[in-house]
CSV table of C-alpha atoms in Angstrom, one decimal:
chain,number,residue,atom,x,y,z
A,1,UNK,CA,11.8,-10.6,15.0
A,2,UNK,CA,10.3,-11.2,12.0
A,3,UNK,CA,7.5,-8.2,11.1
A,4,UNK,CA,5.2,-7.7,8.4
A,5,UNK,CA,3.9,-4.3,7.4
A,6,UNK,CA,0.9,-3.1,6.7
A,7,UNK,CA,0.9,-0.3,3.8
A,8,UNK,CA,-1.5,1.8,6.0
A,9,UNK,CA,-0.6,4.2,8.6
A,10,UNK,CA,-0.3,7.5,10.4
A,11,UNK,CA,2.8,8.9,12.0
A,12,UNK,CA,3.0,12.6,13.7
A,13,UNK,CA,5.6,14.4,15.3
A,14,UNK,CA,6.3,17.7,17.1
A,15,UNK,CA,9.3,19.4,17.7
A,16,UNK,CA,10.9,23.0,18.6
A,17,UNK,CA,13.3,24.5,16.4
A,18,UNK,CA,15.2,28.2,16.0
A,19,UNK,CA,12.3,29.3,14.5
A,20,UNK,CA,9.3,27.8,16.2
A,21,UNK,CA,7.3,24.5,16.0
A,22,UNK,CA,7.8,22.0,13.4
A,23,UNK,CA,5.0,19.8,13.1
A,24,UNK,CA,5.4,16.8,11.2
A,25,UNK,CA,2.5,14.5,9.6
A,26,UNK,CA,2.6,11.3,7.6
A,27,UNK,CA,-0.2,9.0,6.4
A,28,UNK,CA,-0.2,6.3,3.8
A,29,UNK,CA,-3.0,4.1,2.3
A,30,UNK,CA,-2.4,1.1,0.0
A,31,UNK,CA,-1.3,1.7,-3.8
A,32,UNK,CA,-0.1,-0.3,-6.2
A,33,UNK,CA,3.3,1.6,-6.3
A,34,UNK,CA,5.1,4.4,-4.7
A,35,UNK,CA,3.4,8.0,-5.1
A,36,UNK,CA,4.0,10.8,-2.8
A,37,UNK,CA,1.8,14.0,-2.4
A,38,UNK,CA,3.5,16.9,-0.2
A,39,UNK,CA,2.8,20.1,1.6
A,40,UNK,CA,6.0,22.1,2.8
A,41,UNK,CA,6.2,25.4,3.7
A,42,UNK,CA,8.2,27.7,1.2
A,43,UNK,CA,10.9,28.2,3.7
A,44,UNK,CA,12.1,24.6,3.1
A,45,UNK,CA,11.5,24.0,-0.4
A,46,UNK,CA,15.8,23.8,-1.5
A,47,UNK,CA,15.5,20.9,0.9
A,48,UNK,CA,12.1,18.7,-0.5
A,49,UNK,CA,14.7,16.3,-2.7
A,50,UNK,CA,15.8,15.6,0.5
A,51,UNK,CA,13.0,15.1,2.3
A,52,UNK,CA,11.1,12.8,-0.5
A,53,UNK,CA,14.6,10.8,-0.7
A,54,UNK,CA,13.9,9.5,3.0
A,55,UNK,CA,10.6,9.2,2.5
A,56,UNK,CA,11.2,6.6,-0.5
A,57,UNK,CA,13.8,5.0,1.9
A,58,UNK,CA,11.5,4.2,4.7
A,59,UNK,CA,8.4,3.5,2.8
A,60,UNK,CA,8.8,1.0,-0.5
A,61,UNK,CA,5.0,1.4,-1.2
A,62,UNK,CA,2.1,2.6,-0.9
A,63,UNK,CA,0.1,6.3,-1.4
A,64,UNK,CA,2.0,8.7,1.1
A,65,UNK,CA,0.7,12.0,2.4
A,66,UNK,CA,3.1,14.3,3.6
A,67,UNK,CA,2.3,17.3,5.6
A,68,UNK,CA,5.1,20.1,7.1
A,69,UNK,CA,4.0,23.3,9.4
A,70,UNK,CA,6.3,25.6,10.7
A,71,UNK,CA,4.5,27.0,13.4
A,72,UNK,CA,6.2,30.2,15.1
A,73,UNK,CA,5.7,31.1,18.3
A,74,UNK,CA,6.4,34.7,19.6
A,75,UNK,CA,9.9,35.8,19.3
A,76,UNK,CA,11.0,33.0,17.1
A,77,UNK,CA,10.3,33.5,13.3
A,78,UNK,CA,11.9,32.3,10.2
A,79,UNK,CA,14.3,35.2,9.0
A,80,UNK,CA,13.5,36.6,6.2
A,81,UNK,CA,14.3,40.4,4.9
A,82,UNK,CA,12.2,43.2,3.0
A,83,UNK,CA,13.7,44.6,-0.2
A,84,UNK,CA,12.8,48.0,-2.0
A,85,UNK,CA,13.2,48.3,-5.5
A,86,UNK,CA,13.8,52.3,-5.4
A,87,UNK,CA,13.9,52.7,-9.0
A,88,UNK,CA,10.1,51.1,-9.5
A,89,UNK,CA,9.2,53.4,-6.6
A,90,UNK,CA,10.9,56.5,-7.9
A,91,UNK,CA,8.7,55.9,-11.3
A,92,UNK,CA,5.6,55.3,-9.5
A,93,UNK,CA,5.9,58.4,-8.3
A,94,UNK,CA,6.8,60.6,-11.2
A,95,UNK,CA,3.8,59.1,-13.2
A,96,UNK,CA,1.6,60.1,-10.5
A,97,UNK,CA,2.5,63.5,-9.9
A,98,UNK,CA,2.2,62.9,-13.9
A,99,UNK,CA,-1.3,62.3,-13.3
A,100,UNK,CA,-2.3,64.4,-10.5
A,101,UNK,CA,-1.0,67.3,-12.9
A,102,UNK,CA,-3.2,66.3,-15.5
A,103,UNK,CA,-6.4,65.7,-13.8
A,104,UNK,CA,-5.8,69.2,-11.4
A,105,UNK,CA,-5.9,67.5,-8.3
A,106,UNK,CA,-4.3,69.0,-5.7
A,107,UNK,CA,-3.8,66.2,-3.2
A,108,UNK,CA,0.3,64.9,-3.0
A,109,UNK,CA,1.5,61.6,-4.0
A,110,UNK,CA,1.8,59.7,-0.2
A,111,UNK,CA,4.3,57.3,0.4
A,112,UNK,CA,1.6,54.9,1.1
A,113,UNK,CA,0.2,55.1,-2.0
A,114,UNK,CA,3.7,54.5,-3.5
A,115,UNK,CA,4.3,51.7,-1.4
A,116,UNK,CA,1.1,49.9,-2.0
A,117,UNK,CA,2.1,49.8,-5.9
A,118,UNK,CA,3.4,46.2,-7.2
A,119,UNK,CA,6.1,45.3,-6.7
A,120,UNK,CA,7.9,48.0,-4.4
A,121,UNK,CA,8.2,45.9,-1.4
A,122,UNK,CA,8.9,42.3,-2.0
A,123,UNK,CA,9.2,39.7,1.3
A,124,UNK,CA,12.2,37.9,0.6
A,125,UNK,CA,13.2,34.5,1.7
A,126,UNK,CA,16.9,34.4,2.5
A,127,UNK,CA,19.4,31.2,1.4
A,128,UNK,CA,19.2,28.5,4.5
A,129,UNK,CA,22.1,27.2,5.9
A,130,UNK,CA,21.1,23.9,4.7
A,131,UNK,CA,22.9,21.7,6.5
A,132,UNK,CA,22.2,23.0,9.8
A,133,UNK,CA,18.4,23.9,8.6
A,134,UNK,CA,18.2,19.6,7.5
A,135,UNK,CA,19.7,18.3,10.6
A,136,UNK,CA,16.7,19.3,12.8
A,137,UNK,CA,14.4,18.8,10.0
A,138,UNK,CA,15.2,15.6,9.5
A,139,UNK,CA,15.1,14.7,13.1
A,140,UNK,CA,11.3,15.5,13.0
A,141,UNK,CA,10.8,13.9,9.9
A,142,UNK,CA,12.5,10.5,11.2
A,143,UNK,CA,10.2,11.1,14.5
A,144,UNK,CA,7.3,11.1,12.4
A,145,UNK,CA,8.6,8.1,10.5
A,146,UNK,CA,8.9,6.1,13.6
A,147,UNK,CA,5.6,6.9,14.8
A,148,UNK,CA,4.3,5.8,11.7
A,149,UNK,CA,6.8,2.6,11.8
A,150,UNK,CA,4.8,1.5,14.6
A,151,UNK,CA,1.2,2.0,13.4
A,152,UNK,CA,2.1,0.0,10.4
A,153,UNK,CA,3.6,-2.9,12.3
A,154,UNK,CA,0.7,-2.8,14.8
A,155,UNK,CA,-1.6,-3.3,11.5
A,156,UNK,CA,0.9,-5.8,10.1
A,157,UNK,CA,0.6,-7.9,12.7
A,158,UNK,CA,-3.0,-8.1,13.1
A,159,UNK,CA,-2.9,-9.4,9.8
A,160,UNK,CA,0.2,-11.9,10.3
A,161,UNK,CA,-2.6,-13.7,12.9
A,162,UNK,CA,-5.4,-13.1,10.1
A,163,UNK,CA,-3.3,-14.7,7.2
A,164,UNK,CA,-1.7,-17.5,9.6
A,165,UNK,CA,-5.2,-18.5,10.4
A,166,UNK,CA,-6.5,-18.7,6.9
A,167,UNK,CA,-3.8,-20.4,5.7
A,168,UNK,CA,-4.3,-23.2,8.0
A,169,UNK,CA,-8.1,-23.2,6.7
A,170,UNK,CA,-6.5,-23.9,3.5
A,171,UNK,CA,-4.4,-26.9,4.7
A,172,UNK,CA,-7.1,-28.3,6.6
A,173,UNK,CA,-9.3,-28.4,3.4
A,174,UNK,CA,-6.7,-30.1,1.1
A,175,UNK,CA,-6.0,-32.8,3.8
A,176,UNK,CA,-9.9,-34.0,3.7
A,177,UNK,CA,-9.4,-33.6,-0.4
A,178,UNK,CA,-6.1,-36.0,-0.2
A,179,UNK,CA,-8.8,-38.0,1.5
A,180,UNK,CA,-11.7,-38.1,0.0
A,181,UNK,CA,-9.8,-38.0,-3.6
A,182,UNK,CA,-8.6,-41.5,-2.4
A,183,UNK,CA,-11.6,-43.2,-2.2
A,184,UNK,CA,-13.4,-41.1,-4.5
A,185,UNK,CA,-12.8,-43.6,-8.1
A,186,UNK,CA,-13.4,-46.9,-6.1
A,187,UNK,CA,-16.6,-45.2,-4.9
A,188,UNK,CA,-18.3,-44.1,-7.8
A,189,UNK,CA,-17.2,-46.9,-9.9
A,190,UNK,CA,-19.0,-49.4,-7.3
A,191,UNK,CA,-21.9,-47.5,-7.9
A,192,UNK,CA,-21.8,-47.9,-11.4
A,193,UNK,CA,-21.3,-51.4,-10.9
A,194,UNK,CA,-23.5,-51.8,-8.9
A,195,UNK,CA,-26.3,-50.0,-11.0
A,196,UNK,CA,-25.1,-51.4,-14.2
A,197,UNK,CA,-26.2,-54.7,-12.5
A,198,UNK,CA,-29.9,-53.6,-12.0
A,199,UNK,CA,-30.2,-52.8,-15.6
A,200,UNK,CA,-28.5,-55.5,-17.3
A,201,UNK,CA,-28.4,-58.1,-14.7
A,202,UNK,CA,-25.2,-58.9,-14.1
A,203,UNK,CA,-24.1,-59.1,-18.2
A,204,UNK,CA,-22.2,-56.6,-18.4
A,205,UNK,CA,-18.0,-56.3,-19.5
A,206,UNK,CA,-15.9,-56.2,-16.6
A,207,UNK,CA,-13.3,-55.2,-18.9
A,208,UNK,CA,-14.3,-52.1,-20.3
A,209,UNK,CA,-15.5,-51.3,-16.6
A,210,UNK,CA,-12.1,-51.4,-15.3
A,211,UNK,CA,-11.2,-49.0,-18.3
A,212,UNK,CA,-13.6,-47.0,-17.7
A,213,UNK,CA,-12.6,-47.1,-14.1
A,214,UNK,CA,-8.7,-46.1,-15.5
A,215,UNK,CA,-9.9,-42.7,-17.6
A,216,UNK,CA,-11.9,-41.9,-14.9
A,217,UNK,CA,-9.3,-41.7,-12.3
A,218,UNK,CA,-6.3,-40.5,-14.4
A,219,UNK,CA,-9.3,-37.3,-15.2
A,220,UNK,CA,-10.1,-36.8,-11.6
A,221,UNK,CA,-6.7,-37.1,-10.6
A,222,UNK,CA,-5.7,-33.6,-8.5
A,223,UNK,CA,-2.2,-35.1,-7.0
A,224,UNK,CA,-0.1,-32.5,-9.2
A,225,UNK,CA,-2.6,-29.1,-7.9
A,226,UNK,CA,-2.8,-30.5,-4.3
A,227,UNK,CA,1.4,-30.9,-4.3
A,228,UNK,CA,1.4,-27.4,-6.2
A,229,UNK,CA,-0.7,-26.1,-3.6
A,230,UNK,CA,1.3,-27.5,-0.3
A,231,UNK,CA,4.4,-25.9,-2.1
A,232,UNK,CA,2.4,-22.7,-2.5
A,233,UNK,CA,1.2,-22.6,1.0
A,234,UNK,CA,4.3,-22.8,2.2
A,235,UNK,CA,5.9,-20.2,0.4
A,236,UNK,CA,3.5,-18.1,1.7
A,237,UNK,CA,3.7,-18.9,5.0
A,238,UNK,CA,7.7,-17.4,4.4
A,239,UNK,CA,6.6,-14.4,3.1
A,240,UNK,CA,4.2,-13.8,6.2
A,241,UNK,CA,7.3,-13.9,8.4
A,242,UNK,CA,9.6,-12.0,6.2
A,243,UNK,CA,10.7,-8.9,7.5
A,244,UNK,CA,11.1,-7.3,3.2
A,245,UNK,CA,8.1,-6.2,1.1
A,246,UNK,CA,6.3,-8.7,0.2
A,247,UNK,CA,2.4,-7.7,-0.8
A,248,UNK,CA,3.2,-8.1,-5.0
A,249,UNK,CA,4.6,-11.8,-4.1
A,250,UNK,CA,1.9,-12.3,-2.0
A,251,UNK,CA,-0.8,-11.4,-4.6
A,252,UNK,CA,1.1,-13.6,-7.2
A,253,UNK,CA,1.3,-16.3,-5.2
A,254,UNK,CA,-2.5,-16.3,-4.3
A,255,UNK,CA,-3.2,-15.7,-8.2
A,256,UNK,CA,-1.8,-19.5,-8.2
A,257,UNK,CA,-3.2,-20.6,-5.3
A,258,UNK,CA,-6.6,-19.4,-7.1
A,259,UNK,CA,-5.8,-21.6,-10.0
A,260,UNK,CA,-5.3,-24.7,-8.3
A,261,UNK,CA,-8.5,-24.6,-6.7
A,262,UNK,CA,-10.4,-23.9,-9.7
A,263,UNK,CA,-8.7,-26.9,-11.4
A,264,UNK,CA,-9.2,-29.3,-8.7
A,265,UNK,CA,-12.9,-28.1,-8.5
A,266,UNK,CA,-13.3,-28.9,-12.3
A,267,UNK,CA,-11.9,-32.1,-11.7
A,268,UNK,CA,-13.7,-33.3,-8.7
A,269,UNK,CA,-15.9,-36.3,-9.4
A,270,UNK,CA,-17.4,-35.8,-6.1
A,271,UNK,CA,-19.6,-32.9,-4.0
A,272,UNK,CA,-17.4,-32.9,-1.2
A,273,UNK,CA,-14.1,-32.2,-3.4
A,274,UNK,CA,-16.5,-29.1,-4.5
A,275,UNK,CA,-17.5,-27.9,-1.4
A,276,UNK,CA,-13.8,-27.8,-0.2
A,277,UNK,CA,-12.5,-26.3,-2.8
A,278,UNK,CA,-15.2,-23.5,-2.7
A,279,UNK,CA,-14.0,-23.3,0.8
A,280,UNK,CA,-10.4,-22.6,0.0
A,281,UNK,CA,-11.3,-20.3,-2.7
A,282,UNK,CA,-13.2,-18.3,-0.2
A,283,UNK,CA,-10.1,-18.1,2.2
A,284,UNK,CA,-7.8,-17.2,-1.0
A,285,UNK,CA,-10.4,-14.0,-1.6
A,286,UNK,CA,-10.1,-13.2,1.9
A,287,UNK,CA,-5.9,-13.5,1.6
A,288,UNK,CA,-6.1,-11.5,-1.5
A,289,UNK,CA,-8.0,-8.8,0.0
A,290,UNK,CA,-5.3,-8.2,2.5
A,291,UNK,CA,-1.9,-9.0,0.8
A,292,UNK,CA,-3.5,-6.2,-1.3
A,293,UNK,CA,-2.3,-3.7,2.0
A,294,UNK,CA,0.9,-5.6,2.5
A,295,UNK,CA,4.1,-3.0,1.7
């Protein structure tokens, strides 16, 4: 099944671990490129290459939050051990008696005094058994992944039926441009005739009217955009059922599709060939706007 992705979502997992809950969270918003911005807990730091490795696998673009808790529950926390640096504590302690000394005081140096200075207690985290420690870490980062997964292709697809819909707008307005394009020369060169008549009554060069007639359609003449357009509209019409990244081919593609209605507008001879192609620019803006949130 052909899918396309929206660059915004939110995916949220949950899951136990030897040393309590790890709760997963992942959101991204459109961006031009890839940028990640991450909160892990300490504990897992040796392991964020890791982590921002699958995250650049899963996710080709976009602005991704990333957001790790380890949450411990009672009887389960993450080992870690205090250290004492005895020497540090051992000179703490000889320049307080120092001091007391000086300063007559008769009070004792406590050992919580001692222990309170910097530095003599330090919390330490120990070395992870990372391969064991990233085998359930990465189960709750996939889980969040997935969940995310889905909340993109939900978006995606509400804008597959968006962009499908549009495009046929698009179609629909060259069509009646094929037509009235056609007729449109004949038309106004009639007209001409036809008033040219009035003024001079009926002495006028047929010659240089069908001349005129010549220069006027080769000017007016929007074959080449309206065959450059089919060929763009269905190009695009690929890339809305292509399953790979597509939102920077989309936006160049529309960039052209743009073009071709601007030059067919500057051409037109005729207020309906206007008003049609104001039409398609209007869907192109709309395209635009959401190829901009296309991975």
């Amino acid at each position: 099944m052909n899918e396309l992705k929206s660059m915004t979502g939110y995916g949220r997992s949950s899951i136990e671990t030897p040393f309590g809950r790890l709760v997963v969270e992942v959101k991204t918003v459109n961006h031009r490129y890839s940028q990640i911005s991450s909160r892990i807990p300490p504990q897992l730091s040796s392991l964020e290459p890791k982590i921002l490795k699958s995250l650049k696998h899963r996710i080709a673009r976009g602005q991704i939050y990333l957001n790790m808790e380890l949450i411990s529950d009672e009887g389960t926390t993450f080992p870690r051990k205090v250290v004492v640096d005895i020497d540090l504590a051992r000179q703490y302690k000889r320049y307080l008696d120092s001091l007391r000394e000086s300063l007559g005081i008769d009070e004792p140096v406590s050992l919580s005094l001692i222990g309170s200075m910097p530095g003599v207690f330090e919390l330490v985290e120990p070395d992870l058994d990372e391969e064991k420690t990233w085998r359930w870490l990465e189960e709750g980062l996939n889980e969040a992944l997935d969940a995310l997964d889905e909340s993109r292709l939900a978006e995606g697809e509400r804008m597959k039926s968006d962009m499908s819909q549009r495009l046929s707008l698009i179609a629909g307005s060259i069509e009646r441009i094929k037509e009235i394009a056609r007729n449109d020369v004949e038309r106004y060169m009639r007209k001409l005739s036809e008033r040219m008549r009035e003024i001079l009554k009926g002495e006028y060069d047929e010659t240089r009217l069908v001349m005129e007639a010549a220069m006027l359609a080769e000017k007016s003449d929007v074959s080449e955009e309206i065959v450059r357009m089919e060929s763009h509209i269905k190009r695009f019409e690929e890339l809305v059922e292509s399953d790979d990244p597509v939102g920077r081919q989309m936006d160049f593609l529309l960039q052209e599709m743009l073009r071709e209605a601007t030059t067919m507008a500057s051409k037109a001879i005729s207020a309906e060939i206007v008003s049609e192609t104001v039409r398609m620019r209007s869907e192109i803006d709309k395209l635009r706007e959401m190829a901009q949130n296309v991975e």
